[in-house]
Amino acid sequence: ATSSKELFDGVTIENGSYNPPQDSYGQGVALYEWDATFTNCTFKNNGLFACSSLFLVCGGAIGAQGGTLRIYDCTFDDNSVHSAGANVKSLGGAVGATGATVIIEGSQFNRNYVQMAHSAQYGGGALGFSNCPSIDIVRTLFTTNYSRTGQGTLQYPTDGKITAPCGGTVYAANSVIRICDSVLKGGWNNSSQTSDPRFGRGGTMYFSSGSTAIVERVAFYGCGNSGFEDSSSCAKNSFGSIDVHGAKTLLKLYNVLVADTGFGHVLGNNGGTIDVRNCTFANSSARGILPGCGFVQVSGFTTFRNSIVWGMAGGFEYESNGGEVDIAYCLNQDGADAENQVICTDPMLYSAGSALEYRPAKGSPCIGAGDPTLWTRDDIDLAGNRRRIGGVDLGCYQSERKGFRVIVR
């Protein structure tokens, strides 16, 4: 539909697909300059047969060109954009948009993906955006979304610095995007470089081409696990990382938890600017071609403040042969730096019940060790607790410390 305004409520759209001879939008729903709102809708198994030529296919379930797209309390299961033998430029396995304003709240994205026979442009297993002026994603759950080259246990071998698809869960190029109060579980991408694995393609998220991205109060769990045997080429070349590319690309990670990453590094910078504030990187495994390191930077500028990096099988910093890395008021497993308030000791993190929270336990050296000037009284942590309660802690959680009462008679 074109140039219209419409509300979809309680609609189920499934098994939609078509094979256009040109760039196209939406295998389930195509929107051109629409003001469209979807509430309580279900999108399932759309986009099974994308075109086999090198065209842009935007959105396995919903594709939007311009306009405004609002999605509230919807579910997206098993939607995809993938090639049927040759290649496509895949943008968003579930939702894709170019030049549109997008709002997504209270929704779920499960097992959506983009797949290419060889390397091509774009990506975003669940969400893919290009040239979008405003994207706001709130209270949303992502589970096992991915982007990949090859099929089955195989990965199409890639060399050089430009490979795709990128972003196992989210891809954004030349866009302004905010993701908050959300959870990502198990996303992955295998578009790695066999010649130089430092150039990450975003196992979970990939921001490029001058994007501004704010990721706050988001938890990442178990990313990088493709589900295939470790010895397969697909698994060995998988990543669970958050990656930035491009000189004008900015990423802010605030109150973020990244835990139990299965393959590859956690955070990568290739020419951009990254601001890491009160984040926790905990427990990655020594698997993949960049086994379990917390951070890798090819070029650019990255700042770490009030953060914890502990339990990385490959250490905190794999290699930073370009740009600058500024670390202060942190707990760094690779070593202490007293001049910059960096400590290196067991952070004493714990999780309550079955939740993977990685909170500072009583007596943790992280309690009160942060720089309090970074936050105001109204700022909150990953759990929604205020930050400045008797001093700012390191990591994504503020400890719950009880104060004392003053009684005036």
C-alpha atoms as one frame of an Amber mdcrd trajectory, in Angstrom:
protein
   0.000   0.000   0.000   1.122   3.567  -0.679   0.527   7.008   0.841  -2.044
   5.992   3.443  -2.700   5.759   7.171  -3.943   2.570   8.758  -4.222   0.597
  12.010  -3.796  -3.201  12.094  -4.974  -4.774  15.355  -4.908  -8.487  16.209
  -4.018  -9.552  12.663  -2.026 -12.709  11.820   0.069 -12.643   8.643   1.946
 -15.814   7.696   3.596 -17.605   4.761   3.810 -14.429   2.677   6.415 -14.379
  -0.093   6.968 -13.141  -3.622   9.793 -12.942  -6.136   9.972  -9.431  -7.636
  12.286  -8.533 -10.519  13.481  -5.398  -8.702  14.125  -3.874  -5.272  11.199
  -4.702  -3.016   9.737  -4.121   0.436   7.959  -6.556   2.722   7.354 -10.205
   1.976   4.358 -10.057   4.312   3.373  -6.362   4.262   4.868  -3.694   1.969
   4.526  -0.041   2.988   5.418   2.903   0.780   5.245   6.298   2.529   2.669
   4.913   4.947   1.751   5.966   8.476   1.042   2.447   9.744   0.433   1.073
  13.249   0.427  -2.635  14.159  -0.835  -3.736  17.582  -1.144  -7.290  18.938
  -0.301  -8.780  15.548   1.531 -12.008  14.702   3.893 -12.450  11.752   5.061
 -15.976  11.069   7.069 -17.727   8.384   6.989 -14.858   5.888   9.696 -14.410
   3.272  10.677 -17.992   2.532  11.438 -17.394  -1.145  13.263 -14.149  -1.826
  14.441 -13.235  -5.305  17.552 -14.886  -6.696  19.040 -11.754  -8.285  21.126
  -9.028  -6.654  18.225  -6.771  -5.616  17.387  -5.177  -2.280  14.768  -7.144
  -0.345  13.713  -5.120   2.692  11.796  -6.872   5.469  10.790 -10.528   5.631
   7.536  -9.681   7.446   7.218  -5.878   7.123   9.137  -3.594   4.781   8.786
   0.186   4.897  10.059   2.797   2.461   9.649   6.204   4.102   6.691   7.106
   6.272   6.179   6.093   9.900   6.003   2.522  11.192   4.726   1.769  14.712
   4.770  -1.753  16.148   3.281  -2.443  19.590   2.990  -5.799  21.385   3.544
  -7.890  18.254   5.267 -11.243  17.712   7.587 -12.113  14.818   8.529 -15.790
  14.426  10.635 -17.461  11.711  10.526 -14.658   9.148  13.436 -14.261   6.749
  15.064 -12.707   3.731  17.428 -15.063   1.945  18.681 -15.916  -1.492  17.279
 -18.728  -3.594  20.611 -19.699  -5.080  22.356 -16.473  -6.073  22.288 -13.431
  -3.803  20.073 -10.703  -2.435  20.771  -7.539  -0.506  18.937  -8.562   2.641
  17.743  -5.827   5.013  15.838  -7.066   8.058  14.723 -10.678   8.409  11.544
  -9.578  10.214  11.335  -5.790   9.812  13.270  -3.673   7.339  13.043   0.053
   6.610  14.728   2.751   4.552  14.138   6.443   5.226  11.370   5.698   7.732
  10.619   6.656  11.321  10.220   3.433  13.341   8.860   2.735  16.833   8.835
  -0.798  18.282   7.578  -1.453  21.819   6.728  -4.525  23.868   7.305  -6.977
  21.017   9.085 -10.314  20.487  11.377 -11.442  17.669  12.181 -15.154  17.553
  14.354 -17.091  15.052  14.183 -14.486  12.283  17.152 -14.326   9.911  18.834
 -13.064   6.772  20.906 -15.469   4.721  23.038 -15.073   1.615  24.730 -17.625
  -0.596  27.738 -15.310  -0.823  28.711 -11.960   0.618  26.456  -9.002  -0.206
  25.210  -5.826   1.475  23.150  -5.058   4.583  21.893  -7.592   7.156  19.941
  -7.581  10.406  18.522 -10.985  11.340  15.536  -9.393  13.097  15.753  -5.682
  12.214  17.492  -3.874   9.352  17.542  -0.097   8.817  19.153   2.265   6.326
  18.918   6.071   6.240  16.267   6.144   8.957  16.059   9.459  10.878  14.593
   7.997  14.084  14.289   4.429  15.417  13.083   3.733  18.966  13.027   0.158
  20.308  11.722  -0.326  23.851  10.881  -3.335  26.081  11.486  -5.862  23.331
  12.738  -9.457  23.506  14.993 -10.931  20.809  15.697 -14.677  20.796  18.082
 -16.529  18.458  17.920 -14.195  15.479  20.866 -14.440  13.079  22.498 -13.414
   9.814  24.802 -15.633   7.826  26.561 -16.619   4.628  26.330 -20.213   3.426
  23.863 -22.832   4.559  23.689 -25.763   6.954  26.971 -26.318   8.808  28.925
 -24.426   6.136  30.109 -20.848   5.980  30.869 -19.242   2.646  34.596 -18.329
   2.940  35.112 -14.571   2.963  38.288 -12.562   2.620  38.786  -8.828   2.723
  37.263  -6.165   4.933  33.829  -5.815   3.302  31.598  -8.802   3.943  27.946
  -9.186   4.775  25.276  -9.798   5.908  26.029  -7.986   9.167  24.201  -7.806
  12.473  22.765 -11.060  13.759  19.881  -9.217  15.409  20.094  -5.520  14.450
  21.704  -3.705  11.508  21.643   0.097  11.170  23.416   2.220   8.535  23.299
   6.022   8.449  20.467   5.973  10.986  19.649   7.291  14.453  18.627   4.402
  16.714  17.870   3.951  20.414  17.408   0.520  22.015  16.494   0.383  25.698
  15.028  -1.852  28.403  15.301  -4.913  26.169  16.832  -8.417  26.179  18.777
 -10.281  23.469  19.374 -14.022  23.752  21.455 -16.167  21.456  21.922 -13.960
  18.357  24.812 -14.743  16.004  26.505 -13.927  12.703  29.108 -15.877  10.706
  30.212 -13.252   8.139  33.732 -13.142   9.528  36.952 -12.506   7.648  39.143
 -15.563   7.330  42.180 -13.359   6.630  41.649 -10.869   9.494  39.018 -11.708
  12.116  39.411  -8.338  13.864  36.945  -6.811  11.419  33.756  -7.903  13.169
  30.400  -7.983  11.407  28.151  -7.737  14.451  27.100 -11.055  15.896  24.234
  -9.265  17.639  24.334  -5.614  16.512  26.126  -3.739  13.735  26.153   0.054
  13.393  27.798   1.756  10.419  27.915   4.623   7.916  27.547   7.500  10.347
  24.831   6.012  12.550  24.214   7.291  16.063  23.214   4.410  18.340  22.219
   4.515  22.012  21.925   1.124  23.711  20.909   1.452  27.341  19.609  -0.949
  29.964  19.893  -3.915  27.611  20.986  -7.450  28.545  22.744  -9.784  26.083
  22.882 -13.489  26.988  24.611 -16.411  25.279  25.195 -14.671  21.962  27.415
 -16.170  19.278  26.148 -19.738  19.577  24.970 -20.921  16.165  23.727 -24.272
  17.454  26.033 -26.226  15.124  28.942 -28.412  16.219  32.010 -26.421  17.253
  34.079 -28.100  14.529  31.802 -26.902  11.703  32.882 -23.912   9.627  29.650
 -22.115  10.471  30.250 -22.362  14.229  33.980 -21.607  14.086  33.349 -18.381
  12.180  30.409 -17.213  14.287  30.430 -14.120  16.453  28.217 -12.762  19.218
  29.647  -9.272  19.145  28.474  -5.662  19.018  30.435  -3.913  16.244  30.883
  -0.353  14.998  32.178   0.658  11.573  32.897   4.077  10.066  34.530   7.326
  11.166  31.270   9.148  11.926  29.535   6.258  13.671  28.802   6.745  17.378
  27.731   4.073  19.869  26.781   4.711  23.488  26.521   1.626  25.721  25.000
   2.577  29.090  24.040   0.107  31.839  24.444  -2.887  29.535  25.120  -6.511
  30.512  26.851  -8.875  28.066  27.102 -12.342  29.602  28.168 -15.815  28.487
  29.168 -14.932  24.924  29.742 -18.210  23.099  32.031 -17.325  20.191  34.282
 -14.426  19.280  34.706 -11.029  20.908  32.152  -8.908  22.790  32.736  -5.376
  21.450  34.565  -4.209  18.318  35.471  -0.805  16.875  36.548  -0.210  13.284
  36.890   3.553  12.968  33.997   4.803  15.087  33.526   6.307  18.553  32.272
   4.155  21.437  31.312   5.349  24.919  30.991   2.461  27.417  29.504   3.518
  30.753  28.524   1.276  33.663  28.552  -1.939  31.644  29.361  -5.502  32.671
  31.096  -7.952  30.324  31.107 -11.328  32.073  32.108 -14.887  31.207  32.891
 -15.554  27.571  34.134 -18.906  26.279  37.358 -19.674  24.388  35.755 -20.674
  21.102  35.845 -19.275  17.585  38.501 -17.428  15.618  38.692 -14.566  18.123
  38.166 -16.635  21.240  36.451 -14.909  24.112  38.063 -11.469  24.205  36.197
  -8.520  25.625  37.245  -5.824  23.168  39.059  -5.378  19.865  39.750  -2.082
  18.086  41.183  -1.674  14.606  40.845   2.114  14.661  38.719   4.801  16.280
  38.246   6.006  19.856  36.715   4.083  22.775  36.105   5.143  26.378  35.404
   2.750  29.259  34.048   4.188  32.525  32.568   2.537  35.609  32.582  -0.856
  33.916  33.475  -4.458  34.737  35.272  -6.839  32.385  35.766 -10.221  34.050
  35.835 -13.853  33.015  36.804 -13.213  29.393  38.538 -16.394  28.192  40.652
 -14.349  25.767  41.293 -11.416  28.104  39.846  -7.914  28.068  41.668  -6.415
  25.099  42.648  -8.612  22.157  44.405  -5.943  20.122  44.175  -2.195  19.580
  46.665  -1.346  16.891  44.925   1.899  15.958  43.036   4.750  17.553  42.840
   5.322  21.283  41.352   3.436  24.235  40.686   5.381  27.456  39.977   3.237
  30.534  39.241   4.723  33.971  37.189   3.809  37.028  36.866   0.208  35.871
  37.557  -3.355  36.940  39.843  -4.842  34.288  40.813  -8.502  34.419  44.001
  -7.758  32.434  45.555  -5.584  35.148  45.244  -2.644  37.535  46.051   1.020
  36.868  46.004   2.982  40.119  46.498   6.341  38.413  43.241   5.899  36.475
  41.278   4.174  39.250  41.365   0.779  37.518  41.336  -2.293  39.762  42.017
  -5.951  39.023  40.418  -8.283  41.538  37.488 -10.665  41.769  34.358  -8.488
  41.364  32.306 -10.943  43.467  29.340 -11.053  41.116  26.278 -13.140  41.850
  22.913 -13.997  40.327  19.696 -14.502  42.273  17.963 -17.810  41.573  18.030
 -18.790  37.905  18.480 -15.210  36.660  21.827 -14.409  35.015  22.252 -10.983
  36.561  25.912 -10.654  37.618  25.238  -8.201  40.445  27.935  -7.086  42.905
  27.640  -9.106  46.118  28.065  -7.693  49.585  31.733  -6.815  50.035  32.388
  -6.519  46.283  35.199  -4.090  45.363  32.855  -2.702  42.689  30.574  -1.091
  45.262  31.118   2.648  45.435  34.174   2.487  43.131  32.666   4.396  40.204
  32.974   7.969  39.043  29.847   9.707  40.437  30.121  12.694  38.094  28.750
  10.690  35.158  25.232  10.357  36.581  22.498  12.469  38.142  20.106  11.440
  40.895  17.445  10.533  38.346  19.601   8.115  36.316  18.820   4.407  36.737
  20.647   1.100  36.320  19.699  -2.017  34.328  17.128  -3.001  36.940  15.589
   0.468  37.185  17.264   1.409  40.482  18.679   4.881  40.965  22.399   5.212
  40.463  23.492   7.642  43.148  22.658   5.776  46.343  25.626   6.348  48.614
  28.072   6.243  45.709  28.102   4.879  42.169  29.024   1.211  41.665  30.906
  -0.334  38.780  28.905  -2.402  36.304  25.346  -2.415  35.032  23.714  -2.888
  38.454  23.699  -0.538  41.412  23.832  -2.462  44.701  20.861  -2.042  46.997
  22.415  -0.368  50.012  20.272   0.707  52.919  20.989   4.088  54.396  20.308
   5.393  57.883  17.470   7.438  59.296  17.848  10.825  60.919  15.092  11.614
  63.406  14.637  15.279  64.339  12.618  15.969  67.478
